[in-house]
Amino acid sequence: MHHAAASITGMGEQTAERATGTNPKTQGGAGCLLAGLGATAAPLVWAPRAAVSIDGGFEGHARDLSVLFIDLPLIVLGGALVPLFAWALATRWTHRPWPAALVALATLALALWGLTEWWTPHRQPNPAYGPGI
């Protein structure tokens, strides 16, 4: 009885492999690769905009290190999870690895574009343009 259940389980894996053209380990590796790509690309896109908050601008008056402790981990986490979820959903819907990879990359590109359009660090007004002495 146990042998029959094991053969049915193995047959299901072989059927899934035959239907998609890849085995589940390859699909999992591709999902992890896409998540790593997103976790790397998101901070690279985010960093130039956050540089003002990190170095502080003129005489460090606008330094805000919370972008390193709050925003950076959220950017990395979002960069990893967005393509991973897109990959998982597209793989489930299409049952093909290449369209799922294209959907995940397009979703990552749209998420990075949305990040650059939406996220702008808080900038203090320039002290040289104040009310004067």
mmCIF file of C-alpha atoms in Angstrom:
data_model
loop_
_atom_site.group_PDB
_atom_site.id
_atom_site.type_symbol
_atom_site.label_atom_id
_atom_site.label_comp_id
_atom_site.label_asym_id
_atom_site.label_seq_id
_atom_site.Cartn_x
_atom_site.Cartn_y
_atom_site.Cartn_z
ATOM 1 C CA MET A 1 0.000 0.000 0.000
ATOM 2 C CA HIS A 2 2.825 2.396 0.913
ATOM 3 C CA HIS A 3 4.657 1.507 -2.289
ATOM 4 C CA ALA A 4 1.589 2.368 -4.369
ATOM 5 C CA ALA A 5 1.260 5.792 -2.710
ATOM 6 C CA ALA A 6 4.942 6.526 -3.332
ATOM 7 C CA SER A 7 4.620 5.584 -6.983
ATOM 8 C CA ILE A 8 1.568 7.830 -7.395
ATOM 9 C CA THR A 9 3.451 10.727 -5.816
ATOM 10 C CA GLY A 10 6.435 10.116 -8.080
ATOM 11 C CA MET A 11 4.136 9.891 -11.064
ATOM 12 C CA GLY A 12 2.614 13.281 -10.192
ATOM 13 C CA GLU A 13 6.076 14.867 -10.102
ATOM 14 C CA GLN A 14 6.954 13.300 -13.455
ATOM 15 C CA THR A 15 3.687 14.550 -14.949
ATOM 16 C CA ALA A 16 4.348 18.081 -13.643
ATOM 17 C CA GLU A 17 7.877 17.933 -15.024
ATOM 18 C CA ARG A 18 6.621 16.756 -18.386
ATOM 19 C CA ALA A 19 3.918 19.460 -18.527
ATOM 20 C CA THR A 20 6.220 22.394 -17.730
ATOM 21 C CA GLY A 21 9.493 21.147 -19.139
ATOM 22 C CA THR A 22 11.366 21.774 -15.886
ATOM 23 C CA ASN A 23 11.521 20.042 -12.564
ATOM 24 C CA PRO A 24 10.404 21.718 -9.313
ATOM 25 C CA LYS A 25 14.004 22.207 -8.131
ATOM 26 C CA THR A 26 14.829 24.202 -11.255
ATOM 27 C CA GLN A 27 11.702 26.308 -10.806
ATOM 28 C CA GLY A 28 12.591 26.986 -7.176
ATOM 29 C CA GLY A 29 16.113 27.971 -8.167
ATOM 30 C CA ALA A 30 14.788 30.351 -10.810
ATOM 31 C CA GLY A 31 12.445 31.940 -8.266
ATOM 32 C CA CYS A 32 15.320 32.434 -5.838
ATOM 33 C CA LEU A 33 17.450 33.904 -8.619
ATOM 34 C CA LEU A 34 14.709 36.399 -9.459
ATOM 35 C CA ALA A 35 14.333 37.295 -5.770
ATOM 36 C CA GLY A 36 18.085 37.884 -5.510
ATOM 37 C CA LEU A 37 18.002 40.029 -8.622
ATOM 38 C CA GLY A 38 15.203 42.124 -7.150
ATOM 39 C CA ALA A 39 16.913 42.414 -3.765
ATOM 40 C CA THR A 40 20.027 43.701 -5.539
ATOM 41 C CA ALA A 41 18.376 45.989 -8.088
ATOM 42 C CA ALA A 42 16.031 47.784 -5.669
ATOM 43 C CA PRO A 43 18.767 49.270 -3.414
ATOM 44 C CA LEU A 44 20.830 50.206 -6.462
ATOM 45 C CA VAL A 45 17.912 52.197 -7.835
ATOM 46 C CA TRP A 46 17.083 53.614 -4.375
ATOM 47 C CA ALA A 47 20.614 54.649 -3.326
ATOM 48 C CA PRO A 48 21.099 57.779 -5.483
ATOM 49 C CA ARG A 49 17.869 59.290 -4.161
ATOM 50 C CA ALA A 50 18.737 58.447 -0.560
ATOM 51 C CA ALA A 51 22.275 59.870 -0.783
ATOM 52 C CA VAL A 52 21.089 63.351 0.248
ATOM 53 C CA SER A 53 19.581 61.984 3.447
ATOM 54 C CA ILE A 54 22.687 59.990 4.267
ATOM 55 C CA ASP A 55 25.377 62.627 3.707
ATOM 56 C CA GLY A 56 23.184 65.519 4.843
ATOM 57 C CA GLY A 57 23.865 67.998 2.082
ATOM 58 C CA PHE A 58 25.372 71.360 3.017
ATOM 59 C CA GLU A 59 27.140 71.007 6.384
ATOM 60 C CA GLY A 60 25.090 67.901 7.168
ATOM 61 C CA HIS A 61 21.975 69.920 8.063
ATOM 62 C CA ALA A 62 19.593 67.459 6.348
ATOM 63 C CA ARG A 63 21.096 64.188 7.622
ATOM 64 C CA ASP A 64 18.429 61.575 8.242
ATOM 65 C CA LEU A 65 19.896 58.156 8.940
ATOM 66 C CA SER A 66 16.469 56.591 9.349
ATOM 67 C CA VAL A 67 16.646 55.867 5.607
ATOM 68 C CA LEU A 68 19.332 53.285 6.440
ATOM 69 C CA PHE A 69 17.493 51.669 9.345
ATOM 70 C CA ILE A 70 13.908 51.799 8.109
ATOM 71 C CA ASP A 71 13.781 52.403 4.367
ATOM 72 C CA LEU A 72 16.699 50.247 3.234
ATOM 73 C CA PRO A 73 15.455 46.971 4.789
ATOM 74 C CA LEU A 74 11.973 47.603 3.381
ATOM 75 C CA ILE A 75 13.392 48.354 -0.067
ATOM 76 C CA VAL A 76 15.461 45.142 -0.049
ATOM 77 C CA LEU A 77 12.534 43.071 1.235
ATOM 78 C CA GLY A 78 10.141 44.515 -1.329
ATOM 79 C CA GLY A 79 12.721 44.063 -4.087
ATOM 80 C CA ALA A 80 13.007 40.389 -3.197
ATOM 81 C CA LEU A 81 9.323 39.648 -2.667
ATOM 82 C CA VAL A 82 7.778 41.420 -5.673
ATOM 83 C CA PRO A 83 9.465 39.306 -8.387
ATOM 84 C CA LEU A 84 9.170 36.165 -6.265
ATOM 85 C CA PHE A 85 5.391 36.537 -5.903
ATOM 86 C CA ALA A 86 5.027 37.479 -9.568
ATOM 87 C CA TRP A 87 7.066 34.394 -10.511
ATOM 88 C CA ALA A 88 4.961 32.129 -8.302
ATOM 89 C CA LEU A 89 1.656 33.466 -9.638
ATOM 90 C CA ALA A 90 2.744 33.403 -13.271
ATOM 91 C CA THR A 91 4.126 29.879 -12.929
ATOM 92 C CA ARG A 92 0.852 28.739 -11.429
ATOM 93 C CA TRP A 93 -1.196 30.345 -14.208
ATOM 94 C CA THR A 94 0.930 29.554 -17.258
ATOM 95 C CA HIS A 95 2.718 26.349 -16.198
ATOM 96 C CA ARG A 96 5.671 27.508 -18.305
ATOM 97 C CA PRO A 97 8.947 28.879 -16.937
ATOM 98 C CA TRP A 98 9.852 31.444 -19.616
ATOM 99 C CA PRO A 99 6.620 33.441 -19.637
ATOM 100 C CA ALA A 100 6.698 33.388 -15.837
ATOM 101 C CA ALA A 101 10.246 34.774 -15.846
ATOM 102 C CA LEU A 102 9.233 37.530 -18.258
ATOM 103 C CA VAL A 103 6.244 38.424 -16.087
ATOM 104 C CA ALA A 104 8.466 38.528 -12.987
ATOM 105 C CA LEU A 105 11.054 40.747 -14.697
ATOM 106 C CA ALA A 106 8.362 43.085 -16.040
ATOM 107 C CA THR A 107 6.804 43.298 -12.574
ATOM 108 C CA LEU A 108 10.205 44.077 -11.064
ATOM 109 C CA ALA A 109 10.790 46.801 -13.651
ATOM 110 C CA LEU A 110 7.393 48.346 -12.919
ATOM 111 C CA ALA A 111 8.019 48.155 -9.174
ATOM 112 C CA LEU A 112 11.398 49.892 -9.561
ATOM 113 C CA TRP A 113 9.812 52.568 -11.723
ATOM 114 C CA GLY A 114 7.091 53.023 -9.102
ATOM 115 C CA LEU A 115 9.749 53.274 -6.399
ATOM 116 C CA THR A 116 11.565 56.074 -8.189
ATOM 117 C CA GLU A 117 8.307 57.917 -8.876
ATOM 118 C CA TRP A 118 6.801 57.513 -5.415
ATOM 119 C CA TRP A 119 9.638 57.495 -2.892
ATOM 120 C CA THR A 120 11.349 60.796 -2.351
ATOM 121 C CA PRO A 121 13.315 61.335 0.853
ATOM 122 C CA HIS A 122 12.401 64.311 3.008
ATOM 123 C CA ARG A 123 14.616 67.283 2.223
ATOM 124 C CA GLN A 124 15.177 70.118 4.640
ATOM 125 C CA PRO A 125 15.144 73.604 3.171
ATOM 126 C CA ASN A 126 18.566 74.999 2.379
ATOM 127 C CA PRO A 127 19.818 77.023 5.385
ATOM 128 C CA ALA A 128 21.364 79.624 3.083
ATOM 129 C CA TYR A 129 17.871 80.670 1.950
ATOM 130 C CA GLY A 130 16.518 81.274 5.459
ATOM 131 C CA PRO A 131 15.065 84.467 6.879
ATOM 132 C CA GLY A 132 18.526 85.890 7.474
ATOM 133 C CA ILE A 133 20.222 87.223 10.573
#
